[in-house]
PDB file of C-alpha atoms in Angstrom:
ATOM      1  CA  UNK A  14      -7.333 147.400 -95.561  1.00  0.00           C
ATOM      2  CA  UNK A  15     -10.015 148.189 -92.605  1.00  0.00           C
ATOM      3  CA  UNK A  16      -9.981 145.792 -90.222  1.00  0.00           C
ATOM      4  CA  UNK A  17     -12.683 143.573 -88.969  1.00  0.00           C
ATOM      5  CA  UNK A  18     -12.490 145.549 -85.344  1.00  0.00           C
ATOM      6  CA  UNK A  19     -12.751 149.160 -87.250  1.00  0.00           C
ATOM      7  CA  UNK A  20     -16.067 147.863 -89.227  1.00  0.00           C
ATOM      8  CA  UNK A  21     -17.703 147.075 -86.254  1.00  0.00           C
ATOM      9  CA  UNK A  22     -16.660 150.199 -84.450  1.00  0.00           C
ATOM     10  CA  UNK A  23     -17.585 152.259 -87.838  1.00  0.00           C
ATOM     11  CA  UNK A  24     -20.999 150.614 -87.582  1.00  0.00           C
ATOM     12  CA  UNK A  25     -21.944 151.380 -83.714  1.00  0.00           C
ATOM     13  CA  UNK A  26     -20.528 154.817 -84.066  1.00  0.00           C
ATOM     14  CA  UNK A  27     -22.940 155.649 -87.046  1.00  0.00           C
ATOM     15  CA  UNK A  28     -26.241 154.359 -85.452  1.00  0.00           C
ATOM     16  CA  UNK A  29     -25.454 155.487 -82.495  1.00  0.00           C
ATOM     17  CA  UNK A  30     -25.032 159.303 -84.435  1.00  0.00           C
ATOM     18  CA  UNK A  31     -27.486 158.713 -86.659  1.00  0.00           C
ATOM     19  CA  UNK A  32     -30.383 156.730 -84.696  1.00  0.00           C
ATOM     20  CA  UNK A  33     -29.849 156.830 -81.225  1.00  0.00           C
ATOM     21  CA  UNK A  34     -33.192 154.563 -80.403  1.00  0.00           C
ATOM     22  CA  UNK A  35     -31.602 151.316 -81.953  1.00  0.00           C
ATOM     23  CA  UNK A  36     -28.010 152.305 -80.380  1.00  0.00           C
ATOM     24  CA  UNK A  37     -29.791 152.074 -76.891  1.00  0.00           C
ATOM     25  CA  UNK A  38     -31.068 148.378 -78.376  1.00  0.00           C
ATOM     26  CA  UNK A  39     -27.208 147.923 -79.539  1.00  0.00           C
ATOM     27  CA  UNK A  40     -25.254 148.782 -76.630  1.00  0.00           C
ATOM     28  CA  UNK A  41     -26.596 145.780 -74.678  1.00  0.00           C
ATOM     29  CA  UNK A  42     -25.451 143.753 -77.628  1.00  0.00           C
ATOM     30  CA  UNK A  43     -22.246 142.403 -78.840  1.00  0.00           C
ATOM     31  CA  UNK A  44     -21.440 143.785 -82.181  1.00  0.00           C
ATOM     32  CA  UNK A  45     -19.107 141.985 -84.375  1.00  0.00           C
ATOM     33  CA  UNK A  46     -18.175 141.747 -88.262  1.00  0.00           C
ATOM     34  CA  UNK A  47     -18.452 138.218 -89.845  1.00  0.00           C
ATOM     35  CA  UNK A  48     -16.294 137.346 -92.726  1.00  0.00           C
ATOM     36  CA  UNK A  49     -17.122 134.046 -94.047  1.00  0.00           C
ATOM     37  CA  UNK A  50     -14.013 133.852 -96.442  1.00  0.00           C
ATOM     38  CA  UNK A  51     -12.083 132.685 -93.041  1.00  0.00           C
ATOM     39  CA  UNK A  52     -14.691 130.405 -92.925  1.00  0.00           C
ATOM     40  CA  UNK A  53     -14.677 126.804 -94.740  1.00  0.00           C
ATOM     41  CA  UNK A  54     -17.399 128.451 -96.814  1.00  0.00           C
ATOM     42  CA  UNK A  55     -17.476 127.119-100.381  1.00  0.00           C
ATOM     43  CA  UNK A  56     -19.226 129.612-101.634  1.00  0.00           C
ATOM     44  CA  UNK A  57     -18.028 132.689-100.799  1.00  0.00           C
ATOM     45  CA  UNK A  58     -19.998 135.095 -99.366  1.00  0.00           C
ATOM     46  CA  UNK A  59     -19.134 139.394 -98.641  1.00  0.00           C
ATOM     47  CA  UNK A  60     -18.857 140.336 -94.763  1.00  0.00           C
ATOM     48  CA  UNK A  61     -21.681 141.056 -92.350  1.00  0.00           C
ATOM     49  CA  UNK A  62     -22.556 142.121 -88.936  1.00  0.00           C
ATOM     50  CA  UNK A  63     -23.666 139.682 -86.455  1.00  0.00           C
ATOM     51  CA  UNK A  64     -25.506 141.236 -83.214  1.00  0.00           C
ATOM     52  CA  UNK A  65     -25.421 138.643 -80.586  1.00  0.00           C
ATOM     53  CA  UNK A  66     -28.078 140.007 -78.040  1.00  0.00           C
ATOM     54  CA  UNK A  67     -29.724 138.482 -74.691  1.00  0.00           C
ATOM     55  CA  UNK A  68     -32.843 137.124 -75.242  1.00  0.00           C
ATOM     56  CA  UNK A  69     -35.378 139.332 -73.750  1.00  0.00           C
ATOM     57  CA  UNK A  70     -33.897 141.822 -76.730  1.00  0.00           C
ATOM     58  CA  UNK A  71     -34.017 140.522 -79.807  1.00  0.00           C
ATOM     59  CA  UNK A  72     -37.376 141.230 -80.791  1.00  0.00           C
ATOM     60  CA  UNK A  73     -36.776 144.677 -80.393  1.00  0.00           C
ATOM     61  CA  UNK A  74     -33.835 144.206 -82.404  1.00  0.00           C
ATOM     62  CA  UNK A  75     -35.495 142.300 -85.326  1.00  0.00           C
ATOM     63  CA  UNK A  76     -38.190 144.919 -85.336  1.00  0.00           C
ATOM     64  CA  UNK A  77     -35.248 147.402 -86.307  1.00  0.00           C
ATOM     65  CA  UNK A  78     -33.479 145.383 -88.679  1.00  0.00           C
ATOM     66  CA  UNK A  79     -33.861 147.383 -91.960  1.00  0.00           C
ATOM     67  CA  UNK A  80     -32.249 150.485 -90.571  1.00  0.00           C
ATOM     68  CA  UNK A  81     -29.279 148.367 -89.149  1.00  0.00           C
ATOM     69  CA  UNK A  82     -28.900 146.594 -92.871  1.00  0.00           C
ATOM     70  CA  UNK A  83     -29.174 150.362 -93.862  1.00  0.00           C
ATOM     71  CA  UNK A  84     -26.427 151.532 -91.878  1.00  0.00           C
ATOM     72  CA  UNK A  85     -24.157 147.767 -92.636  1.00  0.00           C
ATOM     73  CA  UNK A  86     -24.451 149.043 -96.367  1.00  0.00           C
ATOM     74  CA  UNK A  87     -23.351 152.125 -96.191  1.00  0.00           C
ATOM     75  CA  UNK A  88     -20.301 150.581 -94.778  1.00  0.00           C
ATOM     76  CA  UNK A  89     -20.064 147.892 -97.076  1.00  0.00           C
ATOM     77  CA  UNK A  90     -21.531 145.064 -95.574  1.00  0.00           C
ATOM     78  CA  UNK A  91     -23.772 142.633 -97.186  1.00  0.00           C
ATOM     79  CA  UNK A  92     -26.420 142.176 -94.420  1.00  0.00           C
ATOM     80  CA  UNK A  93     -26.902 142.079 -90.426  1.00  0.00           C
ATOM     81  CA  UNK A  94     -27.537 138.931 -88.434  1.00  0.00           C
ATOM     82  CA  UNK A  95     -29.389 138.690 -85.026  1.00  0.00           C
ATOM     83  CA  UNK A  96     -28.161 135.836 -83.566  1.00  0.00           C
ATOM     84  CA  UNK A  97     -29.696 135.218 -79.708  1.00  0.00           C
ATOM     85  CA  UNK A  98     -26.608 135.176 -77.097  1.00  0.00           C
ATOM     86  CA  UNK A  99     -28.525 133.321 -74.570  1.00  0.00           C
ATOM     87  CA  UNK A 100     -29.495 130.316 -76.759  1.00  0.00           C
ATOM     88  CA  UNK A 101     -26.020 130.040 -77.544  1.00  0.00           C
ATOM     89  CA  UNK A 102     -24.669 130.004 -74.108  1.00  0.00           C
ATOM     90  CA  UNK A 103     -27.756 127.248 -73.277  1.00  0.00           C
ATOM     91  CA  UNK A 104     -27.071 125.015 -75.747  1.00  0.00           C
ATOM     92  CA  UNK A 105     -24.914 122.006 -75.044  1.00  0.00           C
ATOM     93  CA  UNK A 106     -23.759 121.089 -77.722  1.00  0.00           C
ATOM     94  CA  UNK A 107     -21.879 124.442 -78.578  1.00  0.00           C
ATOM     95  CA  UNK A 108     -18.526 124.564 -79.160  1.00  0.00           C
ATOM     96  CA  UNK A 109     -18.293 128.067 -78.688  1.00  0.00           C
ATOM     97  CA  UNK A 110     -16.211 127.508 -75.846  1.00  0.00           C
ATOM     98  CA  UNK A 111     -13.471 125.623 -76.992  1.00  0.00           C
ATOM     99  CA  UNK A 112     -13.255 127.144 -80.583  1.00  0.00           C
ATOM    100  CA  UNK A 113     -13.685 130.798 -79.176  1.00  0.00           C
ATOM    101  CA  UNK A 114     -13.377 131.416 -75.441  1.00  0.00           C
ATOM    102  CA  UNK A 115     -12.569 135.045 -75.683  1.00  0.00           C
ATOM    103  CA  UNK A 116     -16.101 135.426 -77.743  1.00  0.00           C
ATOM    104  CA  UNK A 117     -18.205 133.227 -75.544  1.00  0.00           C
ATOM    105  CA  UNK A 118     -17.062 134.804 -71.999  1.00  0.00           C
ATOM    106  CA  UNK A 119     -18.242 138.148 -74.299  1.00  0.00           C
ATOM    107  CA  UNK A 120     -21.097 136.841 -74.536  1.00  0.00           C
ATOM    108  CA  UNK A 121     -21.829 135.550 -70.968  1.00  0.00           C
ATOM    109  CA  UNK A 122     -21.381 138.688 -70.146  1.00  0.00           C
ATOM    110  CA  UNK A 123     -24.050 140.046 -72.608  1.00  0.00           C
ATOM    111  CA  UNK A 124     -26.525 137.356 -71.350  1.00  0.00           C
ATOM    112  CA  UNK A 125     -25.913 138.110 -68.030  1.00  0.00           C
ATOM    113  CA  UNK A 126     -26.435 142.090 -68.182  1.00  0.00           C
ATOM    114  CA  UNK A 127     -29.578 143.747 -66.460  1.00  0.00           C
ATOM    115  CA  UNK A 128     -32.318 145.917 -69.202  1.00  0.00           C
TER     116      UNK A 128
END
């Protein structure tokens, strides 16, 4: 079985190959594979990528979005999610924290990068 990890690295290493505009979007991002069956989802629902990017990028990002579902497809994703890392670090009642440290110093880090 591929891991979660490997999906995500699959996905950066084919758009950055393949369109190298939207990699130079992506590498300010954090890229990560969401699999809501470890989720208390009750429906369940197939894995997808979730781009947590600063801000001042996601436009940019959601402008691009149908080549980056393209590209999650091909893989074997269901979809790709642009979720704004800045808004989550800002908002106080996030848990993010507590539930995932390791992901939200990631993304204080993202937030915190220079264009």
């Amino acid at each position: 079985m591929i891991t979660e990890e490997a999906l995500a690295s699959q996905f950066t290493a084919i758009v950055e190959q393949t369109h190298p505009q939207v990699w130079e979007l992506l590498r300010h991002c954090y890229i990560r594979v969401i699999n809501p069956y470890l989720t208390r989802a009750r429906i369940p629902h197939p894995p997808y990528i979730g781009i947590y990017c600063p801000d001042k990028m996601i436009a940019a990002l959601a402008s691009q979005k149908n080549v980056l579902k393209e590209v999650a497809r091909l893989i074997g994703l269901a979809d790709v999610v642009c979720l704004n890392a800045t808004y989550l670090m800002s908002d106080p009642l996030s848990k993010l924290k507590e539930n995932h440290p390791q992901l939200w110093l990631d993304l204080i880090w993202i937030s915190a990068q220079p264009e």
